[in-house]
Short mmCIF file of C-alpha atoms in Angstrom, two decimals:
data_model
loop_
_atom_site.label_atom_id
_atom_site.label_comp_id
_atom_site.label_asym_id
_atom_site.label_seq_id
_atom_site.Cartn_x
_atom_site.Cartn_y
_atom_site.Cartn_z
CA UNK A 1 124.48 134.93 82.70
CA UNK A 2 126.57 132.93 80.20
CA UNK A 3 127.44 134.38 77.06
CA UNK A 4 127.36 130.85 74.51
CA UNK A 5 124.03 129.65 73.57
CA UNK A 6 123.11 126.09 74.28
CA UNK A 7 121.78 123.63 71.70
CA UNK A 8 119.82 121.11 72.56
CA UNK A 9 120.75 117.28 71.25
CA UNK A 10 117.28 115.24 71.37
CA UNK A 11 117.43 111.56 71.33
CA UNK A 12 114.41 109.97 69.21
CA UNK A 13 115.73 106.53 69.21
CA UNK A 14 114.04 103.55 71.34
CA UNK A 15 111.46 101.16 70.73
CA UNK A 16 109.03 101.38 73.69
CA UNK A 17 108.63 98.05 73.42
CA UNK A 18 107.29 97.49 77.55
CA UNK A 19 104.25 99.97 76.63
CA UNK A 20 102.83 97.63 74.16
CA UNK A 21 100.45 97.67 72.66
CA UNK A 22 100.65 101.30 72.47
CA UNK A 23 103.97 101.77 71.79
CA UNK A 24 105.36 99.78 68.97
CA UNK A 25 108.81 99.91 66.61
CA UNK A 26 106.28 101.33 63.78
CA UNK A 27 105.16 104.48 66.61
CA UNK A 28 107.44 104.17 69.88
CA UNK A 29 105.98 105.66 72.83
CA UNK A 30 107.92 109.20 72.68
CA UNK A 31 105.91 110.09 69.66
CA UNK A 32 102.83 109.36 72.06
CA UNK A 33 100.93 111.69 74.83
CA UNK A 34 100.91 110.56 78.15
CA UNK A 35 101.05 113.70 79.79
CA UNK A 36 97.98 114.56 81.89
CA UNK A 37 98.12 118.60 81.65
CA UNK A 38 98.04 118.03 77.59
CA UNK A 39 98.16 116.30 74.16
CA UNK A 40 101.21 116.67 73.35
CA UNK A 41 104.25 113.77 72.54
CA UNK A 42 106.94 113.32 74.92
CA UNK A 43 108.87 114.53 72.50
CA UNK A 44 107.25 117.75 71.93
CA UNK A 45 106.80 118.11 75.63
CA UNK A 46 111.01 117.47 75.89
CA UNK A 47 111.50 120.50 73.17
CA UNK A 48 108.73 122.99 74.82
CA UNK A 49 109.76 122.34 78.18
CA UNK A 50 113.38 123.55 77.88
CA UNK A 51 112.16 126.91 76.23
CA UNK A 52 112.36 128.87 79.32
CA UNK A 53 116.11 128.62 79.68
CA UNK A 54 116.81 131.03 76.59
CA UNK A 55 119.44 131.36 74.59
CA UNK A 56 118.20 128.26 72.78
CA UNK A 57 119.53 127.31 69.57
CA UNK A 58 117.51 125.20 67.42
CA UNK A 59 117.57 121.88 68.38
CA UNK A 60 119.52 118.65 66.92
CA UNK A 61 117.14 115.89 66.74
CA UNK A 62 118.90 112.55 66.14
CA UNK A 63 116.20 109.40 65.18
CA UNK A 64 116.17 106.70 62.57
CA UNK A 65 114.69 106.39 58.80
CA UNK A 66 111.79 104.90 59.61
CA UNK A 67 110.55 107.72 62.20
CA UNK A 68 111.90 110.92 59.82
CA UNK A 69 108.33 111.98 59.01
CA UNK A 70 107.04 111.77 62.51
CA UNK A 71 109.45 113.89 63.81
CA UNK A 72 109.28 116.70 61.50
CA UNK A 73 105.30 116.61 61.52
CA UNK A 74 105.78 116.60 65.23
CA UNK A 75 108.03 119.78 65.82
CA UNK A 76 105.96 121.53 62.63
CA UNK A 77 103.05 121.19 65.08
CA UNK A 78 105.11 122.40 67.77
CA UNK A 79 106.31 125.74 65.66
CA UNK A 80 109.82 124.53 66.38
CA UNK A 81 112.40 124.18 63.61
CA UNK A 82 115.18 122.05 64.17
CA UNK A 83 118.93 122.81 63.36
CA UNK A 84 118.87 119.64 61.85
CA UNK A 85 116.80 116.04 61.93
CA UNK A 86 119.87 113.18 61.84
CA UNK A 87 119.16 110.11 60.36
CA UNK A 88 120.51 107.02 61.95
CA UNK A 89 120.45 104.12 59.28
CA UNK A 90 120.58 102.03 62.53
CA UNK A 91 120.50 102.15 65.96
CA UNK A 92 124.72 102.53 67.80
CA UNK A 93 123.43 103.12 71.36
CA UNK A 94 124.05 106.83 72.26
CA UNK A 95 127.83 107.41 72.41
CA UNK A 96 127.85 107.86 68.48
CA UNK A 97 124.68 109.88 68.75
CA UNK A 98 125.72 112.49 71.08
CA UNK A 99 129.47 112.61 69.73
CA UNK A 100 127.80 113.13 65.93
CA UNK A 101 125.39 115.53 67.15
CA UNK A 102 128.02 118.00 69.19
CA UNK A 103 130.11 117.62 65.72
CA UNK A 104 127.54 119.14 63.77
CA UNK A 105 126.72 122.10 66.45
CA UNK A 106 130.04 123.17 65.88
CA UNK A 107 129.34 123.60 62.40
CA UNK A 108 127.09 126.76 62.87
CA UNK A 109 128.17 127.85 66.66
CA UNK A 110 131.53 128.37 67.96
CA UNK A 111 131.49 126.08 71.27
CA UNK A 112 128.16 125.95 72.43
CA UNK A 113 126.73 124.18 75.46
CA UNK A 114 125.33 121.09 74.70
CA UNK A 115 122.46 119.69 76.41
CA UNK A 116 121.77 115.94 75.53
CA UNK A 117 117.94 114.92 76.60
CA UNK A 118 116.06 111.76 75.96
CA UNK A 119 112.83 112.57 73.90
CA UNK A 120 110.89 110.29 76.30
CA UNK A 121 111.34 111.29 79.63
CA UNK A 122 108.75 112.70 81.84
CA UNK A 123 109.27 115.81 84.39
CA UNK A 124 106.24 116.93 86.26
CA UNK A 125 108.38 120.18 88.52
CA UNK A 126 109.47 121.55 85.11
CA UNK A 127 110.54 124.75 86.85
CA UNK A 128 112.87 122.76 89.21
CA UNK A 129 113.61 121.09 86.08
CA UNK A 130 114.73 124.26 84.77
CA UNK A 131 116.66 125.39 87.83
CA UNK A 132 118.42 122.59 87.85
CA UNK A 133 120.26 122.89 84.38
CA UNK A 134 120.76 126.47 85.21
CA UNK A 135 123.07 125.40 88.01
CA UNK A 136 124.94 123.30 85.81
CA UNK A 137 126.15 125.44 83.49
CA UNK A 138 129.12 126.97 86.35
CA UNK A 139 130.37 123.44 85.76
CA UNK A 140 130.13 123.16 82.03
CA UNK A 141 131.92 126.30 81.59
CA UNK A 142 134.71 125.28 83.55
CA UNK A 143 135.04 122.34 81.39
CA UNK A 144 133.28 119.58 83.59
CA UNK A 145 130.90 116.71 81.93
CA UNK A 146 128.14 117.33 84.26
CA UNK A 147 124.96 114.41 84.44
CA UNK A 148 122.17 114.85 86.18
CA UNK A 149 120.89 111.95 88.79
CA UNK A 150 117.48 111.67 89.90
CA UNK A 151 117.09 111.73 93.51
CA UNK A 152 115.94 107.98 93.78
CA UNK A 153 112.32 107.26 95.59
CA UNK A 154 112.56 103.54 95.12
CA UNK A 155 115.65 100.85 95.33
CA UNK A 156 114.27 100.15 91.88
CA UNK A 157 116.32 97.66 89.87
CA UNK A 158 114.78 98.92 86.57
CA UNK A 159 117.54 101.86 86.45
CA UNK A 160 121.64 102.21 86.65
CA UNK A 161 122.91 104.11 89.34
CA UNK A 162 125.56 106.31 90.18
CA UNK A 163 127.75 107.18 92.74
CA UNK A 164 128.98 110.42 93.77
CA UNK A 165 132.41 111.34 96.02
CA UNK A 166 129.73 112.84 98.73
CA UNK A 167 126.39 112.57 99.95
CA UNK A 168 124.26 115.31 98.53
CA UNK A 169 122.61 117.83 100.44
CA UNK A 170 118.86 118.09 101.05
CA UNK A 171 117.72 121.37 99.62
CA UNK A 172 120.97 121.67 97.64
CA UNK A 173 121.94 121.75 94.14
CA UNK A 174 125.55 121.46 94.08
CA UNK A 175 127.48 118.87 91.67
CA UNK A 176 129.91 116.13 93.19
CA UNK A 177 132.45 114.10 91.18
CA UNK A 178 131.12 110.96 89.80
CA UNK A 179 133.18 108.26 91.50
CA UNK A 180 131.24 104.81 89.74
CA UNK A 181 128.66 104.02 87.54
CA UNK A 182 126.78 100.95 87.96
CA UNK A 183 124.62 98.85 85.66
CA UNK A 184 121.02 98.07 86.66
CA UNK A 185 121.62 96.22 89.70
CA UNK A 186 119.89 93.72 92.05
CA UNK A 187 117.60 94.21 94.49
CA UNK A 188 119.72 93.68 97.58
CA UNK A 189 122.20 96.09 95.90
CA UNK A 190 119.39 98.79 95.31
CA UNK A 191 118.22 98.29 98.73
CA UNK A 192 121.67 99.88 100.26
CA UNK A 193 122.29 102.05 97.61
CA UNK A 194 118.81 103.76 98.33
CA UNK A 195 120.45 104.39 101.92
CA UNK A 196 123.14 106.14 100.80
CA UNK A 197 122.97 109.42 100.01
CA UNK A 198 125.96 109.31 97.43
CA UNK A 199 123.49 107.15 95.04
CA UNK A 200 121.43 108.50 92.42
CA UNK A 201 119.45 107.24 89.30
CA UNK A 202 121.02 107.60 85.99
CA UNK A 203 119.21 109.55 83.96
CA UNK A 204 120.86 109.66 80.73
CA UNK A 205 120.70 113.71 80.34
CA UNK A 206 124.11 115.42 79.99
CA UNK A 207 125.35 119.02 79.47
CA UNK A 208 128.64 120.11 78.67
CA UNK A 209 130.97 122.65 76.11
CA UNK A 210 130.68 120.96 72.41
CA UNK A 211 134.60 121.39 72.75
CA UNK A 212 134.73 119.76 75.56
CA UNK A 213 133.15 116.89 74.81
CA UNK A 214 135.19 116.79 71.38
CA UNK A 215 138.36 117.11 73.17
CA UNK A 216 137.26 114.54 75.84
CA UNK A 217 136.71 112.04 72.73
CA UNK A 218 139.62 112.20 71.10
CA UNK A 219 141.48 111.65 74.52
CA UNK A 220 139.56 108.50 75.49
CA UNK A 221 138.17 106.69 72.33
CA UNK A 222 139.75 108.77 69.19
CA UNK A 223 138.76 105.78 66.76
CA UNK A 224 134.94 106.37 67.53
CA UNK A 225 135.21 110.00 67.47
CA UNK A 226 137.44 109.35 63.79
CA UNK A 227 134.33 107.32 62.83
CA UNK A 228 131.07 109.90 63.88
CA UNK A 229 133.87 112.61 61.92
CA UNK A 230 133.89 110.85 58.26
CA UNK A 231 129.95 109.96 59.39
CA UNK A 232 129.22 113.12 58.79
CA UNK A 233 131.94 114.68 56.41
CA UNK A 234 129.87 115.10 53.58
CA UNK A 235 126.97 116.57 54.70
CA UNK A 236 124.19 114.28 52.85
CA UNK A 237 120.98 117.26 52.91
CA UNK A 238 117.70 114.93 52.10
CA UNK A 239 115.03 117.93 52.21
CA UNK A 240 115.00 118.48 56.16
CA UNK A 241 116.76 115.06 57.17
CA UNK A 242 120.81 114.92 57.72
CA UNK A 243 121.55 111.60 56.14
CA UNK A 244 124.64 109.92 57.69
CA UNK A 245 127.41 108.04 55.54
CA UNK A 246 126.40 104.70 55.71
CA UNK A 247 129.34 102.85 55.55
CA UNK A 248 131.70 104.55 57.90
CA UNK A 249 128.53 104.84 60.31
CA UNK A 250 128.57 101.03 60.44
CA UNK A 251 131.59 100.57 61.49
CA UNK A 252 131.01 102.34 64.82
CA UNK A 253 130.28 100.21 68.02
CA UNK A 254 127.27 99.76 69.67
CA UNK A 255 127.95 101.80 72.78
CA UNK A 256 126.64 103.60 75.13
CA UNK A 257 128.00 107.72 75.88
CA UNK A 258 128.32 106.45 79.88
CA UNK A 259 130.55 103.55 78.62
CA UNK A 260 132.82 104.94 75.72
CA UNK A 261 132.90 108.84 77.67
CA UNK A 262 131.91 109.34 81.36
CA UNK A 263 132.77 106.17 82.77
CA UNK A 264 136.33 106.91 81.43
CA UNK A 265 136.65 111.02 82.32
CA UNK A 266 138.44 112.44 85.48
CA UNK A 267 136.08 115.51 84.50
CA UNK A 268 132.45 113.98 85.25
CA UNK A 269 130.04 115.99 87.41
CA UNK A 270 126.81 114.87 88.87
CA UNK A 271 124.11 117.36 89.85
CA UNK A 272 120.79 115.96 92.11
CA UNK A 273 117.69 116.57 90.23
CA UNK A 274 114.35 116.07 92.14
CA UNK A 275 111.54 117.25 89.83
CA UNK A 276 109.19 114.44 89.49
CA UNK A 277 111.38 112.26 86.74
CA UNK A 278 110.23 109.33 84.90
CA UNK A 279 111.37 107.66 81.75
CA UNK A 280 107.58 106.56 81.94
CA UNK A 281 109.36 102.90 81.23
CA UNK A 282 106.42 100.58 81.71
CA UNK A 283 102.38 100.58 82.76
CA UNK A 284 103.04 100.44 85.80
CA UNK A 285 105.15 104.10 85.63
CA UNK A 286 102.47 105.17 83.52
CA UNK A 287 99.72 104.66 85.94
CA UNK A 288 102.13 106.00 89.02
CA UNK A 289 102.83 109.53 87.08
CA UNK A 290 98.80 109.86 85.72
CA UNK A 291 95.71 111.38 87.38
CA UNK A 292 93.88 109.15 89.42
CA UNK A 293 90.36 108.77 90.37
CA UNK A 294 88.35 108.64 93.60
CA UNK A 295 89.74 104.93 93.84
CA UNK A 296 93.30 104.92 92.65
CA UNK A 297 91.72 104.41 88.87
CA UNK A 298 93.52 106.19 85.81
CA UNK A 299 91.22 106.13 82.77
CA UNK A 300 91.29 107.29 79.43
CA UNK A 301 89.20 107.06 76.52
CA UNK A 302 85.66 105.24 76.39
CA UNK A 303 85.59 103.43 79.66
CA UNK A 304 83.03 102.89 81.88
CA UNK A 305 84.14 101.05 85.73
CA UNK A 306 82.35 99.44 88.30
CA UNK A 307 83.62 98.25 92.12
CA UNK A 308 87.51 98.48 90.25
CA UNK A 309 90.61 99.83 92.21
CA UNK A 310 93.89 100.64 91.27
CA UNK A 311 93.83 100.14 87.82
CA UNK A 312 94.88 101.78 84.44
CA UNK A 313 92.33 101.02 81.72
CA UNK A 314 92.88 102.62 78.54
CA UNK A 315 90.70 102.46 75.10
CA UNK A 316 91.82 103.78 72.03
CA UNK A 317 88.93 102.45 69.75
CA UNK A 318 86.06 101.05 71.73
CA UNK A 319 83.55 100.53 74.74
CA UNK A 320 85.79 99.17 77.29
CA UNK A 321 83.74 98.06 80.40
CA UNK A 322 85.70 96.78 84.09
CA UNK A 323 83.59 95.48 86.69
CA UNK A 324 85.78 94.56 89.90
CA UNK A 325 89.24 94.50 89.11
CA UNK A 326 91.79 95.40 91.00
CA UNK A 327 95.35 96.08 90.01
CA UNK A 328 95.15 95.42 86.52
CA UNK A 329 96.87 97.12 83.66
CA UNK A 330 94.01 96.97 80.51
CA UNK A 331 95.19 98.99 77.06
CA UNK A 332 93.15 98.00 73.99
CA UNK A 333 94.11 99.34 70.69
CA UNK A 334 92.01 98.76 67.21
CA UNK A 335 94.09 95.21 66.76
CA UNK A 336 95.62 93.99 70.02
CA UNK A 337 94.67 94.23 73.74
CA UNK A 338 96.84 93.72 76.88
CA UNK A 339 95.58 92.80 80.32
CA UNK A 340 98.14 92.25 82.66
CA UNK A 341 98.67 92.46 86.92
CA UNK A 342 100.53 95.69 87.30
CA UNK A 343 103.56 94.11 89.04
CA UNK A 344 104.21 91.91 85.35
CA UNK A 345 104.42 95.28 83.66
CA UNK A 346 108.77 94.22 82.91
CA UNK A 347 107.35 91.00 81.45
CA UNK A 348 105.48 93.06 78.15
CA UNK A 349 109.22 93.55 76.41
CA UNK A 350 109.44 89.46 76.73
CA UNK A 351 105.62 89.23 74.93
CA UNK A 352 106.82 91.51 72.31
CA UNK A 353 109.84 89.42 71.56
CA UNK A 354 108.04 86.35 71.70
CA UNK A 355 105.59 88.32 69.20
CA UNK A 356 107.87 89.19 66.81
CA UNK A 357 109.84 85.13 66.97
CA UNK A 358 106.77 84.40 65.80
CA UNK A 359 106.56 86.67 63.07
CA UNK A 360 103.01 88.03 64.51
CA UNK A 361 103.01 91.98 62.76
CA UNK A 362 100.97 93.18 66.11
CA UNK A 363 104.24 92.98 67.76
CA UNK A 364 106.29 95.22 66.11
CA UNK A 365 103.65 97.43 63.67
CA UNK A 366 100.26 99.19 63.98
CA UNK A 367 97.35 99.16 61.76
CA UNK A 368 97.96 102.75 61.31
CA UNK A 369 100.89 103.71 59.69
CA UNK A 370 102.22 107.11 59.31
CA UNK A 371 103.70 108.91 56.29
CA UNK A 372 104.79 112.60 55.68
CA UNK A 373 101.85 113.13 53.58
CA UNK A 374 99.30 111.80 56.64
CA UNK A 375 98.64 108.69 57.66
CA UNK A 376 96.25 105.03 56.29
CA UNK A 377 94.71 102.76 58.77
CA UNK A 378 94.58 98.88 57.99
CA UNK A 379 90.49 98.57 58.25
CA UNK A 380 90.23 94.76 56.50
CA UNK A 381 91.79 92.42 54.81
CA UNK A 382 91.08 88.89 52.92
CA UNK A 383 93.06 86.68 50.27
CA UNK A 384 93.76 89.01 47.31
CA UNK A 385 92.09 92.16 48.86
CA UNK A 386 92.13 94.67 51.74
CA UNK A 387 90.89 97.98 52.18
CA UNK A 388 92.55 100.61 54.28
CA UNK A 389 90.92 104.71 55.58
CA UNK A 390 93.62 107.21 54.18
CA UNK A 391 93.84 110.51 55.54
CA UNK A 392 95.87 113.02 53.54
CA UNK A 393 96.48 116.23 55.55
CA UNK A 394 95.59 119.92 53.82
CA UNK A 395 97.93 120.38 50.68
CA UNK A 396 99.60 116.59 51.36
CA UNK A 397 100.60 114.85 48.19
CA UNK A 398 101.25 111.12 47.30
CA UNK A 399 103.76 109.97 44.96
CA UNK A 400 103.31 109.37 41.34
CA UNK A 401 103.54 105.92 41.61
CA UNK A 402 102.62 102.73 39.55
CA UNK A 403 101.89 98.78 41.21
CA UNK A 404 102.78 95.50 39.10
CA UNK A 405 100.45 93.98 41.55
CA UNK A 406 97.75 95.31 42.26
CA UNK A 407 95.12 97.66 41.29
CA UNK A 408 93.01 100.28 43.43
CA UNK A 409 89.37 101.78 43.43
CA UNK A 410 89.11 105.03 45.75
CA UNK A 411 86.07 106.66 47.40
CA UNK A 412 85.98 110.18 48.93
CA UNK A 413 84.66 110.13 52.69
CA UNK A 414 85.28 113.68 53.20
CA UNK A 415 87.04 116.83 51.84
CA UNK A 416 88.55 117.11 48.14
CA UNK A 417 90.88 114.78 46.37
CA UNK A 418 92.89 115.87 43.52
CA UNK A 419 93.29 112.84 41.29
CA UNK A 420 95.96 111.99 38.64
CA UNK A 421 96.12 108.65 36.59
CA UNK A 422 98.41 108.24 33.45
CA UNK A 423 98.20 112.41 32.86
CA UNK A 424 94.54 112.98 33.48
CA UNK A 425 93.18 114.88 36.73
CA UNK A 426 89.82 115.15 37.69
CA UNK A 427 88.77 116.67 41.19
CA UNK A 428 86.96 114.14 43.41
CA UNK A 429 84.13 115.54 46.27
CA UNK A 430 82.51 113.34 48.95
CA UNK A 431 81.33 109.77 47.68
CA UNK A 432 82.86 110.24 44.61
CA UNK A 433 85.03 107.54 43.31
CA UNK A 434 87.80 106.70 40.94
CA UNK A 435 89.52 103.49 39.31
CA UNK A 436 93.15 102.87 39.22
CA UNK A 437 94.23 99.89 36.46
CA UNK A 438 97.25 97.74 37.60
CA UNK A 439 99.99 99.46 36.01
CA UNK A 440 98.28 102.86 35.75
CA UNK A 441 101.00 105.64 36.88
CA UNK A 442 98.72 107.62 39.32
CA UNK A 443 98.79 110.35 42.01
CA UNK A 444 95.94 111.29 44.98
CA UNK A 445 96.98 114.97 46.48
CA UNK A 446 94.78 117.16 48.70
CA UNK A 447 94.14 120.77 46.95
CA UNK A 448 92.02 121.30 50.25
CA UNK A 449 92.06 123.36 53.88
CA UNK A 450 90.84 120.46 55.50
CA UNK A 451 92.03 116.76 55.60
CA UNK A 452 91.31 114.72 53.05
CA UNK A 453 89.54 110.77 54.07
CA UNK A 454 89.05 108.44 51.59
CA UNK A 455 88.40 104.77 51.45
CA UNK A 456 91.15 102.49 49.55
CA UNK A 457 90.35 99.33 48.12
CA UNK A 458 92.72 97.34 46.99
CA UNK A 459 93.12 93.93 45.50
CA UNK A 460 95.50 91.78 43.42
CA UNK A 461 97.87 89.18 43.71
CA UNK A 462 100.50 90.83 46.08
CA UNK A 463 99.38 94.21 48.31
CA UNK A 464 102.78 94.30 50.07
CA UNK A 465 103.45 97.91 50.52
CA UNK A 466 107.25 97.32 48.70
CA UNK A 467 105.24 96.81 45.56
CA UNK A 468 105.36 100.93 44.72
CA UNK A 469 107.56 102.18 42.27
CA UNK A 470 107.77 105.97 42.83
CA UNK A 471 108.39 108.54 39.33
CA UNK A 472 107.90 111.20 41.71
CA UNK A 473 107.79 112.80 45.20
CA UNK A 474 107.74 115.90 47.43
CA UNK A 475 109.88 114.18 49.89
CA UNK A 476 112.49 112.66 48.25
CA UNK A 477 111.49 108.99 47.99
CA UNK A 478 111.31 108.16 44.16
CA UNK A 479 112.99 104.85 43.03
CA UNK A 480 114.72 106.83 40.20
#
């Protein structure tokens, strides 16, 4: 047993962009389930499934602005409580991340292990899983940077590889010293590398001593390690968010921990991990890592099949019917829908882009948008109107808030709205309404034990959701 605790560093970034039109910048795919045994996120699953190791500190989450809310709501529904959620004011690959994140365990622990997991990996032998960072942590204490390669199925040219001093042993968990990383590379080069038994997959999860790591820094690339210090110097608390100092943040590169770090140490360690791994990249890896049907079919939501084989049809809001398709990738969602041939699965990230050059909002945004307080869906929309569902969880609370453009009319679907417009309240009960002038400072909160639905009908001259000016807020976002 080893004495130092070990904090976990979770990495929230990513866009998910290849799992559209599920996952999108506005809700990336490890805030999504795709877990058959249950509903949880990937990145809840990544936090629960570490538990059993023990001697757990609380774990450093590490995500940008835009997803803060999501991730506490997440690990509140997961009864976990971070050590801290650290806000990125935009994405610098994951050297900064990691190096930022051992920085602050230090602040609480004296030389913990870090672990450093992506939030939106999948791991189906989670005891294995389990075993496997156990049997790092010889190497960590000694002082090693120890990675852990998947033992590769595939010579797939969708992952980097690396390459260890020996070939690992079957049955065998024993680290080697990393000799070469290599970028994703082409299929004739993934072919032999498959044959060797030196090769593994990278897959971006690291443990090591937080001094170690520090120490390794300042030897290899002190000016980044200079930078993620002042980052974080004067500890900017924003309710439960660690905000980052913005303009000695932005002067860090964009670069990845392998290149800045391990491609650089004498003291990297790679350990073989074989526990059903996937970084559940595209359709295709979602439909290899699901439950299947009697004929290869995974299926989820309302969908009804006929004389179809090999497919993955998914409905989020709708009848979906298939009659004899083979090898198809279907996802519909309440605004977009994808069909595509399973083997185009890399070519979704190039539809996104294409999406967004456009300036089409279905390729970067969904029609439901999140907020600490709950969520609104986008139901309909016209020129000068549009009228969205908002769901308000038990005790939520909007801002006190004002429009110059716009004004509002509100009907209760369900549960009890507490209503406040220029200093009057009144209590609001199912299909009751209220009217909210343009200009009016107003408030909606839910005094209830159960969420809160009501219909919101806007209309005006602008309904941009920039045109809010907040007085006041329970989570820190007023414009004075």
């Amino acid at each position: 047993m080893f004495k130092d605790s070990i904090t976990p560093i979770i990495l929230c970034g990513g866009k998910g962009s290849r799992l559209w039109p599920l996952s999108r910048e506005s809700f990336p795919k490890q805030f999504l389930a795709f877990n058959n045994k249950n509903n949880k996120s990937l990145l809840q699953n990544t936090n629960e499934r570490i538990l059993p190791l023990g001697n757990l500190n609380n774990p450093i989450l590490i995500c940008n602005e835009e997803h803060r809310f999501i991730v506490a709501e997440q690990m509140r529904e997961s009864k976990i409580e971070p050590h801290s959620i650290v806000l990125e004011p935009f994405g610098k690959n994951t050297a900064p991340a990691i190096i930022i994140g051992a920085l602050i365990a230090l602040e609480k622990d004296y030389n913990p292990f870090i672990l450093v997991l992506s939030s939106d990996h999948l791991i189906k032998n989670e005891l294995e899983f389990i075993n496997v960072i156990q049997s790092g942590l010889p190497y960590a204490e000694s002082g090693d940077l120890v990675t852990f390669g998947i033992v590769p199925t595939s010579p797939d040219t969708g992952y980097g590889y690396i390459e260890a001093e020996k070939p690992f042993k079957k049955d065998q968990i024993a680290g080697n010293k990393i000799i070469k990383f290599f970028e994703k590379p082409k299929l004739e080069i993934a072919k032999k590398f498959i044959k060797d038994e030196r090769f593994t997959w990278n897959s971006g999860m690291f443990l090591f001593k937080a001094e170690a790591i520090i120490k390794e820094a300042e030897k290899i690339c002190p000016e980044i390690l200079e930078l993620c210090e002042s980052s974080i110097k004067e500890k900017l608390q924003d309710y439960d968010f660690r905000r980052l100092n913005h303009k000695e943040f932005e002067k860090l590169p964009n670069i990845s921990f392998d290149v800045a770090i391990m491609e650089k140490t004498k003291k990297g360690i790679v350990l073989p991990l074989n526990a059903g791994w996937s970084d559940i990249g595209n359709w295709k890896s979602v439909w290899e890592n699901s439950h299947k049907d009697s004929k290869g079919n995974v299926i989820k939501g309302q969908v009804i099949t006929k004389n179809s084989e090999n497919c993955l049809l998914r409905s989020e809001s709708r009848l979906m019917v298939g009659i004899g398709l083979k090898n198809l990738t279907v996802v519909e969602t309440s605004d977009a829908i994808l069909i595509a041939g399973q083997q185009q699965s890399q070519e979704v990230k190039k539809i996104v882009e294409e999406l967004k050059t456009k300036g089409i909002n279905e390729g970067h945004e969904h029609k439901k948008i999140y907020r600490p307080w709950g969520d609104y869906l986008s139901v309909a929309d016209g020129n000068g109107w549009q009228v969205k569902l908002i769901t308000v969880k038990a005790g939520g609370e909007l801002s006190l808030q004002m429009h110059h453009h716009r004004s509002e009319h509100w009907v209760v679907v369900k549960g009890t709205a507490k209503v406040e417009i220029d200093s009057k309240i009144s209590i609001l009960s199912t299909n009751q309404s209220t009217y909210i002038p343009l200009g009016a400072k107003h408030r909606l909160s839910n005094p209830g034990k159960i969420p809160l639905l009501l219909i919101e009908i806007q209309s005006g001259s602008y309904l941009g959701e920039d045109d809010i000016v907040r007085f006041e807020d329970s989570y820190g976002r007023t414009n004075y």
